[in-house]
mmCIF file of C-alpha atoms in Angstrom:
data_model
loop_
_atom_site.group_PDB
_atom_site.id
_atom_site.type_symbol
_atom_site.label_atom_id
_atom_site.label_comp_id
_atom_site.label_asym_id
_atom_site.label_seq_id
_atom_site.Cartn_x
_atom_site.Cartn_y
_atom_site.Cartn_z
ATOM 1 C CA GLU A 1 -0.130 -0.037 0.115
ATOM 2 C CA LYS A 2 1.252 3.500 -1.048
ATOM 3 C CA ASP A 3 0.073 6.670 0.727
ATOM 4 C CA ILE A 4 -1.519 9.233 -1.404
ATOM 5 C CA SER A 5 0.533 12.663 -1.153
ATOM 6 C CA ASP A 6 -1.650 15.803 0.180
ATOM 7 C CA ASP A 7 -1.667 17.342 -3.112
ATOM 8 C CA LYS A 8 -2.925 14.569 -5.172
ATOM 9 C CA ILE A 9 -5.980 14.422 -2.599
ATOM 10 C CA GLU A 10 -6.509 18.553 -2.657
ATOM 11 C CA SER A 11 -5.953 17.830 -6.652
ATOM 12 C CA PHE A 12 -8.424 15.237 -6.982
ATOM 13 C CA GLY A 13 -11.477 17.437 -4.337
ATOM 14 C CA LYS A 14 -11.094 20.163 -6.482
ATOM 15 C CA ILE A 15 -12.122 18.132 -9.309
ATOM 16 C CA MET A 16 -14.717 16.383 -7.878
ATOM 17 C CA GLN A 17 -16.056 20.022 -6.373
ATOM 18 C CA LYS A 18 -16.488 21.228 -10.518
ATOM 19 C CA PHE A 19 -18.231 18.642 -11.920
ATOM 20 C CA PHE A 20 -20.738 18.615 -9.028
ATOM 21 C CA ASP A 21 -21.090 21.871 -9.501
ATOM 22 C CA SER A 22 -21.726 21.385 -13.126
ATOM 23 C CA GLU A 23 -24.299 19.113 -12.180
ATOM 24 C CA LYS A 24 -25.702 21.298 -9.582
ATOM 25 C CA GLU A 25 -26.424 24.044 -12.485
ATOM 26 C CA ASP A 26 -27.337 21.502 -15.063
ATOM 27 C CA TYR A 27 -30.102 20.206 -12.835
ATOM 28 C CA LEU A 28 -31.251 23.874 -11.830
ATOM 29 C CA LYS A 29 -31.707 24.549 -15.630
ATOM 30 C CA ASP A 30 -33.903 21.386 -16.218
ATOM 31 C CA GLN A 31 -35.910 22.840 -13.077
ATOM 32 C CA GLU A 32 -36.902 26.248 -14.559
ATOM 33 C CA ALA A 33 -37.720 24.627 -18.187
ATOM 34 C CA LYS A 34 -40.058 22.418 -17.466
ATOM 35 C CA PRO A 35 -43.373 23.948 -17.611
ATOM 36 C CA PRO A 36 -45.763 24.121 -14.448
ATOM 37 C CA ASN A 37 -48.557 21.316 -13.607
ATOM 38 C CA TYR A 38 -51.781 22.978 -14.654
ATOM 39 C CA ASN A 39 -53.244 19.634 -13.673
ATOM 40 C CA ALA A 40 -51.341 19.059 -10.068
ATOM 41 C CA LEU A 41 -54.999 20.063 -8.386
ATOM 42 C CA LYS A 42 -56.709 17.639 -10.483
ATOM 43 C CA ASP A 43 -54.032 14.954 -9.756
ATOM 44 C CA ARG A 44 -54.390 15.118 -5.986
ATOM 45 C CA GLY A 45 -57.943 14.489 -6.426
ATOM 46 C CA ASN A 46 -57.547 11.460 -8.205
ATOM 47 C CA SER A 47 -55.116 10.522 -5.718
ATOM 48 C CA ALA A 48 -57.606 11.210 -3.013
ATOM 49 C CA SER A 49 -60.234 9.182 -4.834
ATOM 50 C CA ALA A 50 -58.149 6.162 -5.383
ATOM 51 C CA PHE A 51 -58.093 6.387 -1.257
ATOM 52 C CA ASP A 52 -59.254 3.197 0.167
ATOM 53 C CA TRP A 53 -61.653 4.891 2.932
ATOM 54 C CA GLY A 54 -63.539 2.023 4.047
ATOM 55 C CA LEU A 55 -64.095 0.918 7.378
ATOM 56 C CA SER A 56 -62.233 -2.518 8.634
ATOM 57 C CA TYR A 57 -63.837 -4.778 11.608
ATOM 58 C CA SER A 58 -62.330 -6.025 14.607
ATOM 59 C CA VAL A 59 -63.701 -8.102 17.582
ATOM 60 C CA VAL A 60 -61.715 -8.595 20.668
ATOM 61 C CA GLU A 61 -62.539 -11.222 23.039
ATOM 62 C CA ILE A 62 -63.360 -10.625 26.549
ATOM 63 C CA ASP A 63 -62.762 -13.073 29.234
ATOM 64 C CA ARG A 64 -65.170 -11.977 32.048
ATOM 65 C CA ASP A 65 -64.473 -15.349 33.842
ATOM 66 C CA ALA A 66 -60.324 -14.879 33.931
ATOM 67 C CA GLU A 67 -61.468 -10.969 34.697
ATOM 68 C CA ARG A 68 -63.464 -12.226 37.794
ATOM 69 C CA ARG A 69 -60.621 -14.995 39.105
ATOM 70 C CA TYR A 70 -58.251 -12.027 38.768
ATOM 71 C CA VAL A 71 -60.042 -9.653 41.253
ATOM 72 C CA PHE A 72 -60.164 -12.222 43.297
ATOM 73 C CA ALA A 73 -57.025 -13.322 43.012
ATOM 74 C CA MET A 74 -55.505 -10.277 44.135
ATOM 75 C CA GLU A 75 -57.766 -9.698 47.639
ATOM 76 C CA ARG A 76 -57.077 -13.119 48.887
ATOM 77 C CA MET A 77 -53.108 -12.221 48.098
ATOM 78 C CA GLN A 78 -53.391 -8.706 49.507
ATOM 79 C CA LYS A 79 -55.422 -10.236 52.623
ATOM 80 C CA ALA A 80 -52.831 -12.819 53.132
ATOM 81 C CA LYS A 81 -50.307 -10.488 52.916
ATOM 82 C CA GLU A 82 -51.901 -7.997 55.334
ATOM 83 C CA SER A 83 -52.314 -10.882 57.653
ATOM 84 C CA GLY A 84 -48.840 -11.838 57.389
ATOM 85 C CA THR A 85 -49.654 -15.382 55.501
ATOM 86 C CA THR A 86 -49.214 -16.164 51.623
ATOM 87 C CA PHE A 87 -52.501 -17.439 49.124
ATOM 88 C CA GLY A 88 -50.949 -19.563 46.837
ATOM 89 C CA GLN A 89 -50.957 -18.938 42.756
ATOM 90 C CA SER A 90 -54.139 -19.398 41.100
ATOM 91 C CA SER A 91 -53.407 -18.527 37.277
ATOM 92 C CA THR A 92 -54.925 -21.004 34.867
ATOM 93 C CA TYR A 93 -53.377 -20.018 32.135
ATOM 94 C CA SER A 94 -51.318 -23.184 30.774
ATOM 95 C CA GLU A 95 -48.698 -23.569 28.522
ATOM 96 C CA PRO A 96 -46.348 -26.482 26.773
ATOM 97 C CA VAL A 97 -43.156 -27.355 28.494
ATOM 98 C CA ILE A 98 -40.915 -30.451 27.229
ATOM 99 C CA PHE A 99 -39.807 -32.197 30.086
ATOM 100 C CA LYS A 100 -36.520 -34.580 30.315
ATOM 101 C CA ASN A 101 -37.298 -38.128 30.869
ATOM 102 C CA ASP A 102 -34.315 -39.848 29.025
ATOM 103 C CA ASP A 103 -32.944 -41.502 32.062
ATOM 104 C CA GLU A 104 -33.294 -42.988 35.620
ATOM 105 C CA LYS A 105 -33.115 -39.780 37.655
ATOM 106 C CA SER A 106 -35.464 -37.459 35.702
ATOM 107 C CA HIS A 107 -37.669 -40.192 35.240
ATOM 108 C CA LYS A 108 -37.810 -41.296 39.215
ATOM 109 C CA SER A 109 -38.589 -37.754 39.438
ATOM 110 C CA ASN A 110 -41.432 -37.114 36.645
ATOM 111 C CA GLN A 111 -43.185 -40.691 38.471
ATOM 112 C CA LEU A 112 -43.089 -39.354 41.602
ATOM 113 C CA VAL A 113 -45.231 -35.982 40.545
ATOM 114 C CA VAL A 114 -47.329 -38.132 38.790
ATOM 115 C CA ASP A 115 -47.740 -40.563 42.059
ATOM 116 C CA VAL A 116 -48.745 -37.418 44.057
ATOM 117 C CA MET A 117 -51.023 -35.919 41.263
ATOM 118 C CA LYS A 118 -52.790 -38.797 41.410
ATOM 119 C CA ARG A 119 -52.950 -39.273 45.392
ATOM 120 C CA LEU A 120 -54.443 -35.605 45.125
ATOM 121 C CA ALA A 121 -56.968 -36.364 43.123
ATOM 122 C CA ALA A 122 -58.322 -39.400 45.179
ATOM 123 C CA GLU A 123 -58.785 -36.900 48.141
ATOM 124 C CA GLU A 124 -62.224 -35.600 49.137
ATOM 125 C CA GLY A 125 -62.884 -32.057 47.695
ATOM 126 C CA ALA A 126 -60.066 -32.245 44.833
ATOM 127 C CA SER A 127 -60.648 -30.125 42.053
ATOM 128 C CA GLU A 128 -62.117 -31.272 39.122
ATOM 129 C CA ALA A 129 -58.968 -29.632 36.575
ATOM 130 C CA LEU A 130 -57.310 -31.859 39.182
ATOM 131 C CA LYS A 131 -59.024 -34.724 38.745
ATOM 132 C CA LYS A 132 -58.976 -34.578 35.111
ATOM 133 C CA ALA A 133 -55.290 -33.556 34.872
ATOM 134 C CA ALA A 134 -54.114 -36.836 36.896
ATOM 135 C CA ALA A 135 -57.012 -39.389 35.001
ATOM 136 C CA GLU A 136 -55.508 -37.761 31.649
ATOM 137 C CA PHE A 137 -51.765 -37.974 31.705
ATOM 138 C CA LYS A 138 -50.024 -40.801 30.942
ATOM 139 C CA LEU A 139 -46.170 -41.240 32.195
ATOM 140 C CA PRO A 140 -44.006 -41.696 28.587
ATOM 141 C CA ALA A 141 -41.387 -44.810 29.406
ATOM 142 C CA MET A 142 -37.726 -43.751 30.167
ATOM 143 C CA GLY A 143 -35.494 -43.049 27.356
ATOM 144 C CA GLU A 144 -38.373 -40.587 25.654
ATOM 145 C CA ASN A 145 -38.529 -36.811 26.491
ATOM 146 C CA PHE A 146 -42.520 -35.265 26.135
ATOM 147 C CA SER A 147 -44.109 -32.162 25.904
ATOM 148 C CA GLN A 148 -47.139 -31.679 28.546
ATOM 149 C CA VAL A 149 -49.362 -28.515 28.651
ATOM 150 C CA VAL A 150 -49.377 -27.422 32.136
ATOM 151 C CA PRO A 151 -50.160 -24.239 34.394
ATOM 152 C CA LYS A 152 -47.885 -21.634 34.045
ATOM 153 C CA SER A 153 -47.705 -20.505 37.528
ATOM 154 C CA LEU A 154 -48.083 -24.276 38.640
ATOM 155 C CA HIS A 155 -44.526 -25.446 37.002
ATOM 156 C CA GLU A 156 -42.762 -22.235 37.947
ATOM 157 C CA THR A 157 -43.391 -22.886 41.680
ATOM 158 C CA TYR A 158 -42.274 -26.689 41.212
ATOM 159 C CA MET A 159 -39.361 -25.163 39.145
ATOM 160 C CA LYS A 160 -38.028 -22.960 42.173
ATOM 161 C CA GLY A 161 -38.626 -25.703 44.774
ATOM 162 C CA LEU A 162 -36.231 -28.223 42.425
ATOM 163 C CA GLU A 163 -33.621 -25.438 42.878
ATOM 164 C CA ILE A 164 -34.121 -25.508 46.850
ATOM 165 C CA TYR A 165 -34.014 -29.126 46.691
ATOM 166 C CA LYS A 166 -30.596 -29.439 44.513
ATOM 167 C CA ALA A 167 -29.280 -26.279 46.086
ATOM 168 C CA LYS A 168 -29.849 -28.850 49.697
ATOM 169 C CA VAL A 169 -27.974 -31.133 48.251
ATOM 170 C CA GLY A 170 -24.771 -29.482 47.173
ATOM 171 C CA ALA A 171 -24.746 -28.341 50.033
ATOM 172 C CA TYR A 172 -24.598 -31.079 52.304
ATOM 173 C CA ARG A 173 -22.385 -32.667 49.992
ATOM 174 C CA ALA A 174 -19.468 -29.751 50.070
ATOM 175 C CA ASN A 175 -18.728 -31.042 53.690
ATOM 176 C CA HIS A 176 -19.495 -35.029 53.347
ATOM 177 C CA THR A 177 -18.606 -37.951 51.461
ATOM 178 C CA GLU A 178 -20.327 -39.401 48.628
ATOM 179 C CA GLU A 179 -21.602 -42.356 50.467
ATOM 180 C CA GLU A 180 -23.076 -39.924 53.046
ATOM 181 C CA THR A 181 -24.768 -37.431 50.971
ATOM 182 C CA LYS A 182 -26.674 -40.317 49.055
ATOM 183 C CA LYS A 183 -27.327 -42.052 52.156
ATOM 184 C CA HIS A 184 -28.953 -38.265 53.468
ATOM 185 C CA VAL A 185 -30.753 -37.508 50.315
ATOM 186 C CA LYS A 186 -32.164 -41.612 50.287
ATOM 187 C CA ASP A 187 -33.469 -41.250 54.091
ATOM 188 C CA VAL A 188 -33.856 -37.534 54.679
ATOM 189 C CA LEU A 189 -34.131 -34.546 50.840
ATOM 190 C CA HIS A 190 -36.135 -37.465 49.181
ATOM 191 C CA ALA A 191 -38.948 -37.565 51.775
ATOM 192 C CA GLU A 192 -38.767 -33.742 51.647
ATOM 193 C CA TRP A 193 -38.628 -33.164 47.830
ATOM 194 C CA GLN A 194 -41.570 -35.456 47.556
ATOM 195 C CA GLU A 195 -43.761 -33.484 50.944
ATOM 196 C CA ALA A 196 -42.797 -30.505 49.029
ATOM 197 C CA VAL A 197 -44.324 -31.388 45.563
ATOM 198 C CA SER A 198 -47.456 -32.918 47.042
ATOM 199 C CA GLY A 199 -47.473 -29.124 48.523
ATOM 200 C CA ILE A 200 -47.037 -27.170 46.003
ATOM 201 C CA ALA A 201 -49.999 -29.149 43.598
ATOM 202 C CA LYS A 202 -52.446 -29.189 46.667
ATOM 203 C CA ASN A 203 -52.128 -25.370 47.260
ATOM 204 C CA TYR A 204 -52.360 -24.801 43.618
ATOM 205 C CA TYR A 205 -55.051 -26.616 43.029
ATOM 206 C CA GLU A 206 -56.731 -25.471 45.809
ATOM 207 C CA SER A 207 -56.170 -21.823 45.330
ATOM 208 C CA VAL A 208 -57.753 -22.161 41.845
ATOM 209 C CA ALA A 209 -60.658 -23.971 43.493
ATOM 210 C CA THR A 210 -61.162 -21.199 46.009
ATOM 211 C CA VAL A 211 -60.290 -18.428 43.108
ATOM 212 C CA ALA A 212 -63.116 -20.173 41.026
ATOM 213 C CA GLY A 213 -65.686 -20.537 43.471
ATOM 214 C CA ASP A 214 -64.992 -16.712 44.423
ATOM 215 C CA ALA A 215 -66.130 -15.538 40.975
ATOM 216 C CA ALA A 216 -68.565 -17.839 40.256
ATOM 217 C CA ALA A 217 -70.486 -16.994 43.115
ATOM 218 C CA VAL A 218 -70.443 -13.402 42.324
ATOM 219 C CA LYS A 219 -71.863 -14.897 38.663
ATOM 220 C CA LYS A 220 -74.863 -16.325 40.564
ATOM 221 C CA TYR A 221 -75.354 -13.306 42.863
ATOM 222 C CA TYR A 222 -75.760 -11.177 39.352
ATOM 223 C CA MET A 223 -78.206 -14.146 37.522
ATOM 224 C CA THR A 224 -80.746 -13.502 40.835
ATOM 225 C CA GLN A 225 -82.108 -10.652 38.757
ATOM 226 C CA LYS A 226 -82.585 -13.019 36.076
ATOM 227 C CA GLY A 227 -86.405 -14.032 35.319
ATOM 228 C CA ARG A 228 -87.535 -11.366 38.336
ATOM 229 C CA GLU A 229 -88.768 -8.404 35.531
ATOM 230 C CA LYS A 230 -92.334 -8.688 36.044
ATOM 231 C CA GLU A 231 -92.149 -9.487 39.863
ATOM 232 C CA LEU A 232 -89.759 -6.212 40.374
ATOM 233 C CA LYS A 233 -91.771 -4.024 37.699
ATOM 234 C CA ASP A 234 -93.565 -1.814 39.887
ATOM 235 C CA LYS A 235 -91.305 -2.247 42.856
ATOM 236 C CA THR A 236 -88.466 0.795 44.003
ATOM 237 C CA LYS A 237 -85.279 -0.014 46.039
ATOM 238 C CA ALA A 238 -87.443 1.075 49.542
ATOM 239 C CA ASP A 239 -88.785 -2.416 48.397
ATOM 240 C CA ILE A 240 -85.614 -4.478 47.534
ATOM 241 C CA MET A 241 -84.009 -2.737 50.946
ATOM 242 C CA LYS A 242 -86.666 -3.729 53.099
ATOM 243 C CA GLU A 243 -86.915 -7.598 51.822
ATOM 244 C CA ILE A 244 -82.692 -7.577 52.472
ATOM 245 C CA TRP A 245 -83.714 -6.510 56.007
ATOM 246 C CA ALA A 246 -85.886 -8.877 56.563
ATOM 247 C CA GLU A 247 -83.902 -11.595 55.031
ATOM 248 C CA LEU A 248 -80.803 -10.612 57.660
ATOM 249 C CA ALA A 249 -83.027 -10.710 60.255
ATOM 250 C CA LYS A 250 -83.437 -14.803 59.664
ATOM 251 C CA LEU A 251 -80.008 -14.927 60.011
ATOM 252 C CA THR A 252 -78.688 -13.374 63.037
ATOM 253 C CA ASP A 253 -79.687 -14.387 66.628
ATOM 254 C CA LYS A 254 -80.274 -10.378 67.668
ATOM 255 C CA PRO A 255 -82.988 -8.648 65.997
ATOM 256 C CA MET A 256 -81.942 -5.657 63.670
ATOM 257 C CA PRO A 257 -82.777 -2.226 64.129
ATOM 258 C CA PRO A 258 -85.344 -0.740 61.961
ATOM 259 C CA LEU A 259 -84.142 1.069 58.932
ATOM 260 C CA ASP A 260 -83.992 4.956 58.849
ATOM 261 C CA ASP A 261 -87.457 6.689 57.287
ATOM 262 C CA GLU A 262 -85.430 9.230 55.370
ATOM 263 C CA ILE A 263 -83.203 6.424 53.395
ATOM 264 C CA LEU A 264 -86.094 4.624 52.731
ATOM 265 C CA ALA A 265 -88.152 7.983 51.844
ATOM 266 C CA GLU A 266 -85.074 8.343 48.468
ATOM 267 C CA LEU A 267 -84.626 4.752 47.903
ATOM 268 C CA ALA A 268 -88.543 5.373 47.428
ATOM 269 C CA GLN A 269 -87.683 7.744 44.543
ATOM 270 C CA GLU A 270 -85.630 5.498 42.603
ATOM 271 C CA PRO A 271 -87.332 1.986 40.568
ATOM 272 C CA ALA A 272 -86.199 -1.329 41.326
ATOM 273 C CA ILE A 273 -85.308 -2.094 37.458
ATOM 274 C CA ILE A 274 -83.253 0.282 36.106
ATOM 275 C CA GLU A 275 -82.612 0.341 32.184
ATOM 276 C CA GLY A 276 -79.666 -0.545 31.169
ATOM 277 C CA GLN A 277 -78.754 -1.948 34.429
ATOM 278 C CA PHE A 278 -80.745 -4.599 35.482
ATOM 279 C CA ASN A 279 -79.605 -8.289 34.112
ATOM 280 C CA HIS A 280 -76.578 -7.138 32.637
ATOM 281 C CA ASN A 281 -74.600 -9.715 30.931
ATOM 282 C CA TRP A 282 -71.370 -8.425 32.347
ATOM 283 C CA GLY A 283 -72.186 -9.164 35.329
ATOM 284 C CA THR A 284 -73.455 -12.808 33.592
ATOM 285 C CA ALA A 285 -71.442 -14.016 30.690
ATOM 286 C CA ASP A 286 -68.354 -16.174 30.988
ATOM 287 C CA LYS A 287 -67.357 -14.257 27.724
ATOM 288 C CA LEU A 288 -67.981 -11.289 26.076
ATOM 289 C CA TYR A 289 -67.303 -9.726 22.223
ATOM 290 C CA LYS A 290 -65.887 -6.138 21.698
ATOM 291 C CA SER A 291 -67.164 -4.991 18.070
ATOM 292 C CA GLU A 292 -65.114 -2.323 16.904
ATOM 293 C CA ALA A 293 -64.954 -0.313 13.438
ATOM 294 C CA ILE A 294 -61.033 1.313 12.385
ATOM 295 C CA SER A 295 -61.280 4.233 10.609
ATOM 296 C CA PRO A 296 -58.345 4.436 7.734
ATOM 297 C CA PHE A 297 -56.283 6.427 10.049
ATOM 298 C CA GLY A 298 -56.565 3.985 12.312
ATOM 299 C CA GLU A 299 -59.432 5.685 15.194
ATOM 300 C CA LYS A 300 -60.946 2.867 16.673
ATOM 301 C CA TYR A 301 -64.893 3.648 17.419
ATOM 302 C CA LEU A 302 -67.305 0.823 19.823
ATOM 303 C CA LEU A 303 -69.857 0.027 18.367
ATOM 304 C CA GLY A 304 -71.084 -2.030 21.511
ATOM 305 C CA ILE A 305 -70.080 -5.006 23.664
ATOM 306 C CA PHE A 306 -72.324 -8.691 22.682
ATOM 307 C CA GLU A 307 -72.455 -12.045 23.902
ATOM 308 C CA THR A 308 -72.138 -13.769 20.751
ATOM 309 C CA MET A 309 -69.259 -12.992 17.918
ATOM 310 C CA GLU A 310 -72.234 -13.295 14.803
ATOM 311 C CA GLU A 311 -73.585 -10.406 16.931
ATOM 312 C CA SER A 312 -70.441 -8.083 17.131
ATOM 313 C CA GLU A 313 -70.265 -8.756 13.581
ATOM 314 C CA LYS A 314 -73.607 -7.675 12.867
ATOM 315 C CA ALA A 315 -73.444 -4.685 14.662
ATOM 316 C CA PHE A 316 -70.411 -3.529 12.348
ATOM 317 C CA LEU A 317 -72.590 -4.644 9.333
ATOM 318 C CA ALA A 318 -74.897 -2.305 10.016
ATOM 319 C CA TRP A 319 -72.748 0.727 10.900
ATOM 320 C CA ASN A 320 -70.513 -0.119 7.929
ATOM 321 C CA GLU A 321 -74.009 0.127 5.898
ATOM 322 C CA GLU A 322 -75.035 3.848 7.270
ATOM 323 C CA TYR A 323 -70.976 4.678 7.252
ATOM 324 C CA GLU A 324 -70.561 3.448 3.581
ATOM 325 C CA LYS A 325 -74.904 5.766 2.675
ATOM 326 C CA ALA A 326 -73.029 8.361 4.627
ATOM 327 C CA ARG A 327 -69.962 8.272 1.783
ATOM 328 C CA GLU A 328 -72.529 8.458 -0.875
ATOM 329 C CA GLN A 329 -74.312 11.096 -0.214
ATOM 330 C CA LEU A 330 -70.693 13.234 0.932
ATOM 331 C CA LYS A 331 -70.032 11.978 -3.334
ATOM 332 C CA VAL A 332 -73.380 13.347 -4.404
ATOM 333 C CA GLU A 333 -72.809 16.914 -2.525
ATOM 334 C CA ARG A 334 -69.197 17.301 -3.242
ATOM 335 C CA ASP A 335 -69.760 16.729 -7.138
ATOM 336 C CA GLN A 336 -72.840 19.224 -6.778
ATOM 337 C CA TRP A 337 -70.666 22.027 -5.176
ATOM 338 C CA GLY A 338 -68.168 21.255 -7.932
ATOM 339 C CA LYS A 339 -70.505 21.831 -10.612
ATOM 340 C CA GLN A 340 -71.985 24.988 -8.579
ATOM 341 C CA GLU A 341 -68.362 26.459 -8.372
ATOM 342 C CA GLN A 342 -67.621 25.845 -11.829
ATOM 343 C CA ALA A 343 -70.390 27.425 -12.947
ATOM 344 C CA ARG A 344 -69.534 30.779 -11.352
ATOM 345 C CA VAL A 345 -65.989 30.781 -12.119
ATOM 346 C CA ASP A 346 -67.696 30.460 -15.774
ATOM 347 C CA ALA A 347 -70.175 33.180 -15.257
ATOM 348 C CA ASP A 348 -66.942 35.477 -13.759
ATOM 349 C CA PRO A 349 -66.794 38.146 -16.590
ATOM 350 C CA ASP A 350 -63.546 38.906 -15.493
ATOM 351 C CA ARG A 351 -62.195 35.342 -15.591
ATOM 352 C CA GLU A 352 -60.377 35.570 -18.878
ATOM 353 C CA ALA A 353 -58.683 38.872 -18.073
ATOM 354 C CA PHE A 354 -57.454 37.408 -14.711
ATOM 355 C CA THR A 355 -56.329 34.383 -16.297
ATOM 356 C CA ALA A 356 -53.856 36.300 -19.389
ATOM 357 C CA SER A 357 -52.627 38.724 -16.830
ATOM 358 C CA ILE A 358 -51.333 35.858 -15.227
ATOM 359 C CA PHE A 359 -49.538 34.289 -17.710
ATOM 360 C CA ALA A 360 -48.411 37.625 -18.792
ATOM 361 C CA GLU A 361 -46.633 38.218 -15.185
ATOM 362 C CA ASP A 362 -44.829 34.763 -15.906
ATOM 363 C CA ASP A 363 -44.022 35.777 -19.605
ATOM 364 C CA GLU A 364 -42.541 38.703 -18.221
ATOM 365 C CA ASP A 365 -40.626 37.330 -15.354
#
């Protein structure tokens, strides 16, 4: 390699600068020679006409059961924290996990988990989810890894427990011989691990059942409104309050204090059934579907929340039909306006003189 002298570099730079200056001058001359585009506005209008102004449809599933379970899980976790205890993970979200099963050690560990699950499933009060999982799962033969869809939070808790178990084995091995370690694992740590696996699974499925029960209870509460339209049609909230007060008296040994007359008077002004609130599907449905219309610019318009996807799509089609009608009407109004403006310009007596003056100015320039 040879270094290029500064003089040559400077000379080359001057040559390139002259080249670029020449190109710039040619470009500016070409631009000045080009006639103006007298159809620019028309071209812009044509490009706007080619733009897709249509709406697109979006449906969003709302899992009301999952939302209820989340609310009750968070409430129970908060209460447990305040009382100095804990409430187990209860998320039912599941995902596929690949389990090692290709040697004796991993196979025995997997068999231990399966045995614990079956034992828990056989106990009184076991959840249906646990019973189903224990009945359907079959552990493959040793030497064959397998994939299984499992609750994510349960698997993560299990893996944390396994790390603790391995740490205990490692800590004991650091100060003992291999034979002593094997004996300690067999006599002490293995039993602890069995108890831990049992506790992890039991705690998880009990938490799931508890939260599911909370969600079912609140849904059942809202469903008590169903079929009572005629019964409650002519009643007020004061009547409902009296009925509740009478039921509470049956559940306590002490007599209930009388209701405040002013409160009853206020409640008597409100009907028992409020349109749009009574027997609302937000409290009773398992899943709902949010129907949305999306404009060409990305704005979203909520069309409603429905119990089925068919109702959601039907709402969009009806809304889109009105939207298309409005677009067609807008086109008609635009064309009429364009004709009126053109007629006004054509009728202007100074139009030709004004146009000629513009071109005269261009010629002078």
